Amino acid sequence: MYLVSNQNSLIETEQLELWEQEHDIILPAAYSAFLQQYGQGTYCGLLHVEQPDAQQLNGFAQYELWEHDERSPITAPQLEECIVIASTIDGDMIALHREVEGGIWLPRHATTIERLDWGTFSWQEFMDHELGKRYDPGYQLLREKAYFEPLNESKQYHQLLLNKGKSKKGQTGQGVQPTGLSEKNASVASASAGGVYLVNDPGADMEYAGAASDAPVAPSTPSPTYREPLRLRLKEIADRIALQWPPNLRVETEHSGQLFYHSVGGYIRFNYAYAAEVLFVHEEQAASSSEDDLAQSLLQALHDAGIS
């Protein structure tokens, strides 16, 4: 598994054990081991691995979002007792309940609650298994080039547009958080100063969500007639940059392309589906002047290619 950055906040064993005692629940061993080794963050741009949150589902029972019949692993009153430990970028949540063996999958766009079996999986294997069921066939490529982006407060975000708009820069906490996530646990994998772009699946267009009232309005998606030339142009720019500055990891699909550079703790994401948007993410302060030069060189290369 490729690590986007080494700047992560690991969760200590003692902290997790104390949390278990206070909430009278046993956390999955694989999940606890992952937090101790990698900390919070986002896996393959799709799943946010979070610290356990006992407050996130408070008040959800009154909305009757899910069915609670004989097939449901929990009753409606038990919903507020659940502990959220992860969530997808679509808003699905993975939770625990002290009276349920295994985990619970709470879907954002369905009414049936699923029970999850941890089995003998490592946490990465569990994520691959569940994401594979829900995002295949597009997920297979991501699985082969799996990456994890640790959650930290040192990221710089440059949301850039092809031949229009202005660059918008932001830091962790300045963007609008994905719906359903607590502020301290929300992923910053795709945050920007103007809002958050949510990817519904590896093959979907970008969906703009919740921009601040004083933020620039997101441009409308180009019509299919004009999208193909722009998509090809973005791919050509990605190829040119990858040739001049070989990335540590490249993930390329029909709908998006990502160039990862470990020395700057970030990546460039070309949104082919949207056919105009590019996101450049890097650490706020590079560890050395040469790494800082790389970040500036990549930004300049994007600007020279007509992306600003």
PDB file of C-alpha atoms in Angstrom:
ATOM      1  CA  MET A   1       0.000   0.000   0.000  1.00  0.00           C
ATOM      2  CA  TYR A   2       1.397   3.369  -1.080  1.00  0.00           C
ATOM      3  CA  LEU A   3       1.431   6.096   1.596  1.00  0.00           C
ATOM      4  CA  VAL A   4       0.737   9.553   0.198  1.00  0.00           C
ATOM      5  CA  SER A   5       2.492  11.203   3.146  1.00  0.00           C
ATOM      6  CA  ASN A   6       4.509  10.232   6.211  1.00  0.00           C
ATOM      7  CA  GLN A   7       2.916  13.036   8.207  1.00  0.00           C
ATOM      8  CA  ASN A   8       0.297  11.029  10.032  1.00  0.00           C
ATOM      9  CA  SER A   9      -1.050  11.040  13.574  1.00  0.00           C
ATOM     10  CA  LEU A  10      -0.900   7.518  14.938  1.00  0.00           C
ATOM     11  CA  ILE A  11      -3.381   6.361  17.572  1.00  0.00           C
ATOM     12  CA  GLU A  12      -1.706   4.870  20.638  1.00  0.00           C
ATOM     13  CA  THR A  13      -2.716   1.435  21.959  1.00  0.00           C
ATOM     14  CA  GLU A  14      -3.455   2.872  25.393  1.00  0.00           C
ATOM     15  CA  GLN A  15      -5.800   5.465  23.885  1.00  0.00           C
ATOM     16  CA  LEU A  16      -7.842   2.797  22.104  1.00  0.00           C
ATOM     17  CA  GLU A  17      -7.969   0.545  25.168  1.00  0.00           C
ATOM     18  CA  LEU A  18      -9.172   3.432  27.317  1.00  0.00           C
ATOM     19  CA  TRP A  19     -11.835   4.247  24.747  1.00  0.00           C
ATOM     20  CA  GLU A  20     -13.034   0.624  24.803  1.00  0.00           C
ATOM     21  CA  GLN A  21     -13.323   0.691  28.592  1.00  0.00           C
ATOM     22  CA  GLU A  22     -15.239   3.958  28.620  1.00  0.00           C
ATOM     23  CA  HIS A  23     -17.753   2.753  25.996  1.00  0.00           C
ATOM     24  CA  ASP A  24     -17.938  -0.919  26.992  1.00  0.00           C
ATOM     25  CA  ILE A  25     -17.158  -2.227  23.514  1.00  0.00           C
ATOM     26  CA  ILE A  26     -14.385  -4.167  21.805  1.00  0.00           C
ATOM     27  CA  LEU A  27     -12.972  -2.566  18.668  1.00  0.00           C
ATOM     28  CA  PRO A  28     -12.032  -4.858  15.756  1.00  0.00           C
ATOM     29  CA  ALA A  29      -8.435  -5.942  16.230  1.00  0.00           C
ATOM     30  CA  ALA A  30      -7.547  -5.306  12.576  1.00  0.00           C
ATOM     31  CA  TYR A  31      -9.036  -1.797  12.721  1.00  0.00           C
ATOM     32  CA  SER A  32      -7.134  -0.961  15.928  1.00  0.00           C
ATOM     33  CA  ALA A  33      -3.882  -2.247  14.441  1.00  0.00           C
ATOM     34  CA  PHE A  34      -4.402  -0.098  11.335  1.00  0.00           C
ATOM     35  CA  LEU A  35      -4.965   3.075  13.388  1.00  0.00           C
ATOM     36  CA  GLN A  36      -1.828   2.352  15.397  1.00  0.00           C
ATOM     37  CA  GLN A  37       0.243   1.856  12.238  1.00  0.00           C
ATOM     38  CA  TYR A  38      -1.223   4.450   9.867  1.00  0.00           C
ATOM     39  CA  GLY A  39      -3.667   6.676  11.766  1.00  0.00           C
ATOM     40  CA  GLN A  40      -6.800   8.238  10.307  1.00  0.00           C
ATOM     41  CA  GLY A  41      -7.096   8.925   6.603  1.00  0.00           C
ATOM     42  CA  THR A  42      -8.662   7.955   3.296  1.00  0.00           C
ATOM     43  CA  TYR A  43      -8.101   4.661   1.488  1.00  0.00           C
ATOM     44  CA  CYS A  44      -8.055   4.713  -2.330  1.00  0.00           C
ATOM     45  CA  GLY A  45     -10.006   7.969  -2.273  1.00  0.00           C
ATOM     46  CA  LEU A  46     -13.149   6.078  -1.250  1.00  0.00           C
ATOM     47  CA  LEU A  47     -13.157   5.077   2.426  1.00  0.00           C
ATOM     48  CA  HIS A  48     -12.434   7.357   5.382  1.00  0.00           C
ATOM     49  CA  VAL A  49     -10.884   5.448   8.296  1.00  0.00           C
ATOM     50  CA  GLU A  50     -11.834   7.411  11.400  1.00  0.00           C
ATOM     51  CA  GLN A  51     -11.334   7.329  15.147  1.00  0.00           C
ATOM     52  CA  PRO A  52     -14.307   5.655  16.857  1.00  0.00           C
ATOM     53  CA  ASP A  53     -17.161   8.135  17.218  1.00  0.00           C
ATOM     54  CA  ALA A  54     -19.977   7.483  19.685  1.00  0.00           C
ATOM     55  CA  GLN A  55     -21.849  10.715  18.897  1.00  0.00           C
ATOM     56  CA  GLN A  56     -22.171  10.649  15.127  1.00  0.00           C
ATOM     57  CA  LEU A  57     -25.456   8.713  14.990  1.00  0.00           C
ATOM     58  CA  ASN A  58     -27.178  10.613  17.778  1.00  0.00           C
ATOM     59  CA  GLY A  59     -30.627  11.647  16.595  1.00  0.00           C
ATOM     60  CA  PHE A  60     -30.599   9.463  13.466  1.00  0.00           C
ATOM     61  CA  ALA A  61     -33.313   7.097  14.746  1.00  0.00           C
ATOM     62  CA  GLN A  62     -36.024   9.749  14.440  1.00  0.00           C
ATOM     63  CA  TYR A  63     -35.494  10.058  10.686  1.00  0.00           C
ATOM     64  CA  GLU A  64     -36.360   6.401   9.944  1.00  0.00           C
ATOM     65  CA  LEU A  65     -33.718   6.140   7.236  1.00  0.00           C
ATOM     66  CA  TRP A  66     -33.373   2.359   7.435  1.00  0.00           C
ATOM     67  CA  GLU A  67     -35.626  -0.650   7.848  1.00  0.00           C
ATOM     68  CA  HIS A  68     -35.545  -2.396  11.233  1.00  0.00           C
ATOM     69  CA  ASP A  69     -37.333  -5.679  10.546  1.00  0.00           C
ATOM     70  CA  GLU A  70     -36.309  -9.219  11.528  1.00  0.00           C
ATOM     71  CA  ARG A  71     -33.435  -9.105   9.023  1.00  0.00           C
ATOM     72  CA  SER A  72     -31.861  -5.981  10.502  1.00  0.00           C
ATOM     73  CA  PRO A  73     -28.901  -6.570  12.863  1.00  0.00           C
ATOM     74  CA  ILE A  74     -30.043  -3.673  15.079  1.00  0.00           C
ATOM     75  CA  THR A  75     -33.287  -2.067  16.211  1.00  0.00           C
ATOM     76  CA  ALA A  76     -34.094   1.616  15.723  1.00  0.00           C
ATOM     77  CA  PRO A  77     -33.292   2.522  19.373  1.00  0.00           C
ATOM     78  CA  GLN A  78     -29.935   0.700  19.088  1.00  0.00           C
ATOM     79  CA  LEU A  79     -28.965   2.948  16.197  1.00  0.00           C
ATOM     80  CA  GLU A  80     -27.994   5.786  18.525  1.00  0.00           C
ATOM     81  CA  GLU A  81     -25.812   3.386  20.535  1.00  0.00           C
ATOM     82  CA  CYS A  82     -23.709   2.513  17.497  1.00  0.00           C
ATOM     83  CA  ILE A  83     -20.061   3.543  17.172  1.00  0.00           C
ATOM     84  CA  VAL A  84     -18.972   4.819  13.757  1.00  0.00           C
ATOM     85  CA  ILE A  85     -15.445   3.807  12.752  1.00  0.00           C
ATOM     86  CA  ALA A  86     -15.373   4.495   9.008  1.00  0.00           C
ATOM     87  CA  SER A  87     -17.418   5.987   6.178  1.00  0.00           C
ATOM     88  CA  THR A  88     -17.361   6.055   2.400  1.00  0.00           C
ATOM     89  CA  ILE A  89     -17.124   9.204   0.355  1.00  0.00           C
ATOM     90  CA  ASP A  90     -20.760   8.523  -0.627  1.00  0.00           C
ATOM     91  CA  GLY A  91     -21.882   8.780   3.004  1.00  0.00           C
ATOM     92  CA  ASP A  92     -22.232   5.084   3.881  1.00  0.00           C
ATOM     93  CA  MET A  93     -21.072   4.344   7.430  1.00  0.00           C
ATOM     94  CA  ILE A  94     -19.387   1.363   9.071  1.00  0.00           C
ATOM     95  CA  ALA A  95     -20.430   1.054  12.703  1.00  0.00           C
ATOM     96  CA  LEU A  96     -20.292  -1.224  15.746  1.00  0.00           C
ATOM     97  CA  HIS A  97     -22.779  -2.181  18.429  1.00  0.00           C
ATOM     98  CA  ARG A  98     -21.840  -4.021  21.598  1.00  0.00           C
ATOM     99  CA  GLU A  99     -24.635  -6.585  21.059  1.00  0.00           C
ATOM    100  CA  VAL A 100     -23.811  -7.301  17.394  1.00  0.00           C
ATOM    101  CA  GLU A 101     -21.069  -9.708  16.402  1.00  0.00           C
ATOM    102  CA  GLY A 102     -19.062  -8.145  13.605  1.00  0.00           C
ATOM    103  CA  GLY A 103     -19.779  -4.779  12.057  1.00  0.00           C
ATOM    104  CA  ILE A 104     -22.746  -2.912  10.594  1.00  0.00           C
ATOM    105  CA  TRP A 105     -22.954  -1.254   7.172  1.00  0.00           C
ATOM    106  CA  LEU A 106     -25.340   1.711   7.112  1.00  0.00           C
ATOM    107  CA  PRO A 107     -25.954   2.664   3.449  1.00  0.00           C
ATOM    108  CA  ARG A 108     -26.561   6.265   2.460  1.00  0.00           C
ATOM    109  CA  HIS A 109     -28.789   5.488  -0.534  1.00  0.00           C
ATOM    110  CA  ALA A 110     -30.551   2.301   0.576  1.00  0.00           C
ATOM    111  CA  THR A 111     -32.767   1.190   3.469  1.00  0.00           C
ATOM    112  CA  THR A 112     -31.331  -2.246   4.283  1.00  0.00           C
ATOM    113  CA  ILE A 113     -28.694  -2.429   7.038  1.00  0.00           C
ATOM    114  CA  GLU A 114     -26.033  -5.116   6.491  1.00  0.00           C
ATOM    115  CA  ARG A 115     -24.073  -7.075   9.049  1.00  0.00           C
ATOM    116  CA  LEU A 116     -20.338  -7.311   8.337  1.00  0.00           C
ATOM    117  CA  ASP A 117     -18.046 -10.218   9.131  1.00  0.00           C
ATOM    118  CA  TRP A 118     -14.500  -9.203  10.048  1.00  0.00           C
ATOM    119  CA  GLY A 119     -13.275 -12.765   9.557  1.00  0.00           C
ATOM    120  CA  THR A 120      -9.506 -13.080   9.658  1.00  0.00           C
ATOM    121  CA  PHE A 121      -8.968 -10.148   7.312  1.00  0.00           C
ATOM    122  CA  SER A 122      -6.408  -7.456   7.921  1.00  0.00           C
ATOM    123  CA  TRP A 123      -8.080  -4.038   7.826  1.00  0.00           C
ATOM    124  CA  GLN A 124      -6.753  -3.406   4.329  1.00  0.00           C
ATOM    125  CA  GLU A 125      -8.096  -6.771   3.159  1.00  0.00           C
ATOM    126  CA  PHE A 126     -11.453  -5.957   4.741  1.00  0.00           C
ATOM    127  CA  MET A 127     -11.579  -2.582   2.961  1.00  0.00           C
ATOM    128  CA  ASP A 128     -10.685  -4.205  -0.356  1.00  0.00           C
ATOM    129  CA  HIS A 129     -13.363  -6.857   0.148  1.00  0.00           C
ATOM    130  CA  GLU A 130     -16.158  -4.409   0.950  1.00  0.00           C
ATOM    131  CA  LEU A 131     -15.186  -1.752  -1.580  1.00  0.00           C
ATOM    132  CA  GLY A 132     -14.812  -4.441  -4.239  1.00  0.00           C
ATOM    133  CA  LYS A 133     -18.414  -5.523  -3.692  1.00  0.00           C
ATOM    134  CA  ARG A 134     -19.698  -1.974  -3.994  1.00  0.00           C
ATOM    135  CA  TYR A 135     -17.448  -0.327  -6.578  1.00  0.00           C
ATOM    136  CA  ASP A 136     -16.497  -3.067  -9.019  1.00  0.00           C
ATOM    137  CA  PRO A 137     -15.565  -3.308 -11.826  1.00  0.00           C
ATOM    138  CA  GLY A 138     -13.817   0.059 -11.532  1.00  0.00           C
ATOM    139  CA  TYR A 139     -12.348  -0.734  -8.117  1.00  0.00           C
ATOM    140  CA  GLN A 140     -10.110  -3.532  -9.368  1.00  0.00           C
ATOM    141  CA  LEU A 141      -7.525  -1.095 -10.728  1.00  0.00           C
ATOM    142  CA  LEU A 142      -7.534   0.877  -7.485  1.00  0.00           C
ATOM    143  CA  ARG A 143      -7.010  -2.328  -5.547  1.00  0.00           C
ATOM    144  CA  GLU A 144      -3.927  -3.128  -7.597  1.00  0.00           C
ATOM    145  CA  LYS A 145      -2.542   0.363  -6.894  1.00  0.00           C
ATOM    146  CA  ALA A 146      -3.904   0.897  -3.394  1.00  0.00           C
ATOM    147  CA  TYR A 147      -2.969   4.102  -1.620  1.00  0.00           C
ATOM    148  CA  PHE A 148      -3.703   5.692   1.746  1.00  0.00           C
ATOM    149  CA  GLU A 149      -3.785   9.424   2.423  1.00  0.00           C
ATOM    150  CA  PRO A 150      -3.224  10.171   6.127  1.00  0.00           C
ATOM    151  CA  LEU A 151      -5.351  12.889   7.679  1.00  0.00           C
ATOM    152  CA  ASN A 152      -3.210  15.824   8.780  1.00  0.00           C
ATOM    153  CA  GLU A 153      -3.365  19.600   8.992  1.00  0.00           C
ATOM    154  CA  SER A 154      -0.439  20.473   6.771  1.00  0.00           C
ATOM    155  CA  LYS A 155      -2.001  20.041   3.340  1.00  0.00           C
ATOM    156  CA  GLN A 156      -2.271  22.731   0.688  1.00  0.00           C
ATOM    157  CA  TYR A 157      -5.058  22.390  -1.892  1.00  0.00           C
ATOM    158  CA  HIS A 158      -5.043  24.015  -5.305  1.00  0.00           C
ATOM    159  CA  GLN A 159      -8.280  23.565  -7.207  1.00  0.00           C
ATOM    160  CA  LEU A 160      -7.475  24.491 -10.796  1.00  0.00           C
ATOM    161  CA  LEU A 161      -9.557  24.766 -13.939  1.00  0.00           C
ATOM    162  CA  LEU A 162      -8.590  24.258 -17.547  1.00  0.00           C
ATOM    163  CA  ASN A 163      -8.440  27.651 -19.282  1.00  0.00           C
ATOM    164  CA  LYS A 164     -10.998  29.298 -17.008  1.00  0.00           C
ATOM    165  CA  GLY A 165     -11.569  30.329 -13.411  1.00  0.00           C
ATOM    166  CA  LYS A 166      -8.981  31.090 -10.781  1.00  0.00           C
ATOM    167  CA  SER A 167      -6.867  28.877  -8.593  1.00  0.00           C
ATOM    168  CA  LYS A 168      -8.432  28.429  -5.155  1.00  0.00           C
ATOM    169  CA  LYS A 169      -6.092  27.535  -2.328  1.00  0.00           C
ATOM    170  CA  GLY A 170      -7.112  26.127   1.027  1.00  0.00           C
ATOM    171  CA  GLN A 171      -5.918  24.307   4.092  1.00  0.00           C
ATOM    172  CA  THR A 172      -7.390  21.520   6.165  1.00  0.00           C
ATOM    173  CA  GLY A 173     -10.532  22.681   7.926  1.00  0.00           C
ATOM    174  CA  GLN A 174     -11.303  25.537   5.528  1.00  0.00           C
ATOM    175  CA  GLY A 175     -13.414  23.468   3.154  1.00  0.00           C
ATOM    176  CA  VAL A 176     -16.961  22.263   3.622  1.00  0.00           C
ATOM    177  CA  GLN A 177     -16.889  18.804   5.189  1.00  0.00           C
ATOM    178  CA  PRO A 178     -18.577  15.786   3.538  1.00  0.00           C
ATOM    179  CA  THR A 179     -22.134  15.288   4.744  1.00  0.00           C
ATOM    180  CA  GLY A 180     -22.428  12.925   7.706  1.00  0.00           C
ATOM    181  CA  LEU A 181     -18.845  13.250   8.958  1.00  0.00           C
ATOM    182  CA  SER A 182     -17.824  14.908  12.186  1.00  0.00           C
ATOM    183  CA  GLU A 183     -15.392  17.787  11.704  1.00  0.00           C
ATOM    184  CA  LYS A 184     -12.534  16.093  13.525  1.00  0.00           C
ATOM    185  CA  ASN A 185     -12.847  12.904  11.490  1.00  0.00           C
ATOM    186  CA  ALA A 186     -13.793  14.229   8.068  1.00  0.00           C
ATOM    187  CA  SER A 187     -11.420  13.352   5.282  1.00  0.00           C
ATOM    188  CA  VAL A 188      -9.567  16.145   3.576  1.00  0.00           C
ATOM    189  CA  ALA A 189      -8.781  14.054   0.540  1.00  0.00           C
ATOM    190  CA  SER A 190     -10.761  16.336  -1.758  1.00  0.00           C
ATOM    191  CA  ALA A 191     -11.399  19.492   0.271  1.00  0.00           C
ATOM    192  CA  SER A 192     -10.818  22.950  -1.143  1.00  0.00           C
ATOM    193  CA  ALA A 193     -11.482  26.491  -0.013  1.00  0.00           C
ATOM    194  CA  GLY A 194     -14.675  26.628  -2.070  1.00  0.00           C
ATOM    195  CA  GLY A 195     -16.295  23.320  -1.200  1.00  0.00           C
ATOM    196  CA  VAL A 196     -15.882  19.565  -1.533  1.00  0.00           C
ATOM    197  CA  TYR A 197     -15.969  17.416  -4.624  1.00  0.00           C
ATOM    198  CA  LEU A 198     -17.455  13.989  -3.926  1.00  0.00           C
ATOM    199  CA  VAL A 199     -16.756  11.036  -6.206  1.00  0.00           C
ATOM    200  CA  ASN A 200     -19.751   8.705  -6.227  1.00  0.00           C
ATOM    201  CA  ASP A 201     -17.711   5.896  -7.763  1.00  0.00           C
ATOM    202  CA  PRO A 202     -14.475   5.456  -9.713  1.00  0.00           C
ATOM    203  CA  GLY A 203     -16.383   6.011 -12.950  1.00  0.00           C
ATOM    204  CA  ALA A 204     -18.588   8.929 -11.985  1.00  0.00           C
ATOM    205  CA  ASP A 205     -18.430  12.627 -12.729  1.00  0.00           C
ATOM    206  CA  MET A 206     -17.561  14.961  -9.873  1.00  0.00           C
ATOM    207  CA  GLU A 207     -20.490  16.233  -7.845  1.00  0.00           C
ATOM    208  CA  TYR A 208     -20.133  19.670  -6.240  1.00  0.00           C
ATOM    209  CA  ALA A 209     -21.477  19.804  -2.691  1.00  0.00           C
ATOM    210  CA  GLY A 210     -22.143  22.599  -0.216  1.00  0.00           C
ATOM    211  CA  ALA A 211     -20.051  25.555  -1.313  1.00  0.00           C
ATOM    212  CA  ALA A 212     -20.016  28.464   1.111  1.00  0.00           C
ATOM    213  CA  SER A 213     -22.359  31.310   0.268  1.00  0.00           C
ATOM    214  CA  ASP A 214     -19.482  33.649  -0.553  1.00  0.00           C
ATOM    215  CA  ALA A 215     -17.511  31.039  -2.487  1.00  0.00           C
ATOM    216  CA  PRO A 216     -17.228  31.099  -6.284  1.00  0.00           C
ATOM    217  CA  VAL A 217     -19.969  29.139  -7.994  1.00  0.00           C
ATOM    218  CA  ALA A 218     -18.811  25.851  -9.471  1.00  0.00           C
ATOM    219  CA  PRO A 219     -18.782  25.983 -13.274  1.00  0.00           C
ATOM    220  CA  SER A 220     -21.346  23.877 -15.056  1.00  0.00           C
ATOM    221  CA  THR A 221     -20.158  20.561 -16.467  1.00  0.00           C
ATOM    222  CA  PRO A 222     -19.232  20.825 -20.163  1.00  0.00           C
ATOM    223  CA  SER A 223     -21.682  19.117 -22.483  1.00  0.00           C
ATOM    224  CA  PRO A 224     -20.597  15.759 -23.984  1.00  0.00           C
ATOM    225  CA  THR A 225     -20.081  17.481 -27.343  1.00  0.00           C
ATOM    226  CA  TYR A 226     -17.244  19.607 -25.985  1.00  0.00           C
ATOM    227  CA  ARG A 227     -15.963  17.259 -23.289  1.00  0.00           C
ATOM    228  CA  GLU A 228     -13.892  14.828 -25.363  1.00  0.00           C
ATOM    229  CA  PRO A 229     -11.293  17.352 -26.668  1.00  0.00           C
ATOM    230  CA  LEU A 230     -10.843  18.688 -23.133  1.00  0.00           C
ATOM    231  CA  ARG A 231     -10.474  15.161 -21.745  1.00  0.00           C
ATOM    232  CA  LEU A 232      -7.813  14.334 -24.322  1.00  0.00           C
ATOM    233  CA  ARG A 233      -6.004  17.559 -23.543  1.00  0.00           C
ATOM    234  CA  LEU A 234      -5.931  16.778 -19.824  1.00  0.00           C
ATOM    235  CA  LYS A 235      -4.557  13.307 -20.559  1.00  0.00           C
ATOM    236  CA  GLU A 236      -1.839  14.804 -22.743  1.00  0.00           C
ATOM    237  CA  ILE A 237      -0.889  17.226 -19.956  1.00  0.00           C
ATOM    238  CA  ALA A 238      -0.780  14.358 -17.428  1.00  0.00           C
ATOM    239  CA  ASP A 239       1.473  12.334 -19.749  1.00  0.00           C
ATOM    240  CA  ARG A 240       3.768  15.323 -20.278  1.00  0.00           C
ATOM    241  CA  ILE A 241       4.175  15.997 -16.560  1.00  0.00           C
ATOM    242  CA  ALA A 242       4.681  12.299 -15.757  1.00  0.00           C
ATOM    243  CA  LEU A 243       7.418  12.131 -18.381  1.00  0.00           C
ATOM    244  CA  GLN A 244       9.275  15.170 -17.069  1.00  0.00           C
ATOM    245  CA  TRP A 245       8.676  14.406 -13.361  1.00  0.00           C
ATOM    246  CA  PRO A 246       8.202  10.606 -12.990  1.00  0.00           C
ATOM    247  CA  PRO A 247       5.685  10.005 -10.174  1.00  0.00           C
ATOM    248  CA  ASN A 248       6.138   7.467  -7.381  1.00  0.00           C
ATOM    249  CA  LEU A 249       2.718   6.068  -8.244  1.00  0.00           C
ATOM    250  CA  ARG A 250       0.353   6.657 -11.143  1.00  0.00           C
ATOM    251  CA  VAL A 251      -3.293   5.620 -11.089  1.00  0.00           C
ATOM    252  CA  GLU A 252      -4.959   6.012 -14.456  1.00  0.00           C
ATOM    253  CA  THR A 253      -8.541   5.191 -15.423  1.00  0.00           C
ATOM    254  CA  GLU A 254     -10.891   6.312 -18.156  1.00  0.00           C
ATOM    255  CA  HIS A 255     -12.377   8.905 -15.824  1.00  0.00           C
ATOM    256  CA  SER A 256      -9.441  10.237 -13.818  1.00  0.00           C
ATOM    257  CA  GLY A 257      -5.683  10.229 -13.529  1.00  0.00           C
ATOM    258  CA  GLN A 258      -3.486  10.752 -10.455  1.00  0.00           C
ATOM    259  CA  LEU A 259       0.239  11.412 -10.221  1.00  0.00           C
ATOM    260  CA  PHE A 260       1.601  10.834  -6.701  1.00  0.00           C
ATOM    261  CA  TYR A 261       4.835  12.441  -5.458  1.00  0.00           C
ATOM    262  CA  HIS A 262       5.924  11.183  -2.061  1.00  0.00           C
ATOM    263  CA  SER A 263       8.574  13.862  -1.550  1.00  0.00           C
ATOM    264  CA  VAL A 264       5.892  16.574  -1.469  1.00  0.00           C
ATOM    265  CA  GLY A 265       3.362  14.376   0.355  1.00  0.00           C
ATOM    266  CA  GLY A 266       0.705  14.777  -2.303  1.00  0.00           C
ATOM    267  CA  TYR A 267      -0.549  14.282  -5.832  1.00  0.00           C
ATOM    268  CA  ILE A 268      -2.065  15.846  -8.923  1.00  0.00           C
ATOM    269  CA  ARG A 269      -5.547  14.574  -9.819  1.00  0.00           C
ATOM    270  CA  PHE A 270      -6.843  15.145 -13.340  1.00  0.00           C
ATOM    271  CA  ASN A 271     -10.600  14.815 -13.548  1.00  0.00           C
ATOM    272  CA  TYR A 272     -11.151  13.475 -17.056  1.00  0.00           C
ATOM    273  CA  ALA A 273     -14.866  12.898 -16.447  1.00  0.00           C
ATOM    274  CA  TYR A 274     -15.432  16.559 -15.616  1.00  0.00           C
ATOM    275  CA  ALA A 275     -12.939  17.423 -18.363  1.00  0.00           C
ATOM    276  CA  ALA A 276     -11.786  20.700 -16.817  1.00  0.00           C
ATOM    277  CA  GLU A 277     -10.856  20.291 -13.135  1.00  0.00           C
ATOM    278  CA  VAL A 278      -7.415  19.520 -11.707  1.00  0.00           C
ATOM    279  CA  LEU A 279      -6.587  19.236  -8.001  1.00  0.00           C
ATOM    280  CA  PHE A 280      -3.022  19.598  -6.762  1.00  0.00           C
ATOM    281  CA  VAL A 281      -2.404  18.564  -3.145  1.00  0.00           C
ATOM    282  CA  HIS A 282       0.911  18.860  -1.309  1.00  0.00           C
ATOM    283  CA  GLU A 283       2.302  19.414   2.164  1.00  0.00           C
ATOM    284  CA  GLU A 284       2.155  22.963   3.487  1.00  0.00           C
ATOM    285  CA  GLN A 285       5.895  23.112   4.045  1.00  0.00           C
ATOM    286  CA  ALA A 286       8.271  20.765   2.288  1.00  0.00           C
ATOM    287  CA  ALA A 287      11.005  19.066   4.269  1.00  0.00           C
ATOM    288  CA  SER A 288      13.704  20.584   2.063  1.00  0.00           C
ATOM    289  CA  SER A 289      14.117  23.347  -0.485  1.00  0.00           C
ATOM    290  CA  SER A 290      14.431  20.810  -3.304  1.00  0.00           C
ATOM    291  CA  GLU A 291      11.057  19.309  -2.412  1.00  0.00           C
ATOM    292  CA  ASP A 292       9.505  22.741  -2.195  1.00  0.00           C
ATOM    293  CA  ASP A 293      10.979  23.451  -5.637  1.00  0.00           C
ATOM    294  CA  LEU A 294       9.270  20.334  -6.975  1.00  0.00           C
ATOM    295  CA  ALA A 295       5.878  21.482  -5.707  1.00  0.00           C
ATOM    296  CA  GLN A 296       6.374  24.888  -7.303  1.00  0.00           C
ATOM    297  CA  SER A 297       7.637  23.314 -10.520  1.00  0.00           C
ATOM    298  CA  LEU A 298       4.566  21.112 -10.793  1.00  0.00           C
ATOM    299  CA  LEU A 299       2.287  24.097 -10.192  1.00  0.00           C
ATOM    300  CA  GLN A 300       4.160  26.092 -12.822  1.00  0.00           C
ATOM    301  CA  ALA A 301       3.924  23.212 -15.302  1.00  0.00           C
ATOM    302  CA  LEU A 302       0.154  23.110 -14.832  1.00  0.00           C
ATOM    303  CA  HIS A 303      -0.033  26.873 -15.318  1.00  0.00           C
ATOM    304  CA  ASP A 304       2.116  26.700 -18.452  1.00  0.00           C
ATOM    305  CA  ALA A 305      -0.210  24.018 -19.822  1.00  0.00           C
ATOM    306  CA  GLY A 306      -3.195  26.348 -19.543  1.00  0.00           C
ATOM    307  CA  ILE A 307      -4.505  25.204 -16.161  1.00  0.00           C
ATOM    308  CA  SER A 308      -4.998  27.961 -13.607  1.00  0.00           C
TER     309      SER A 308
END
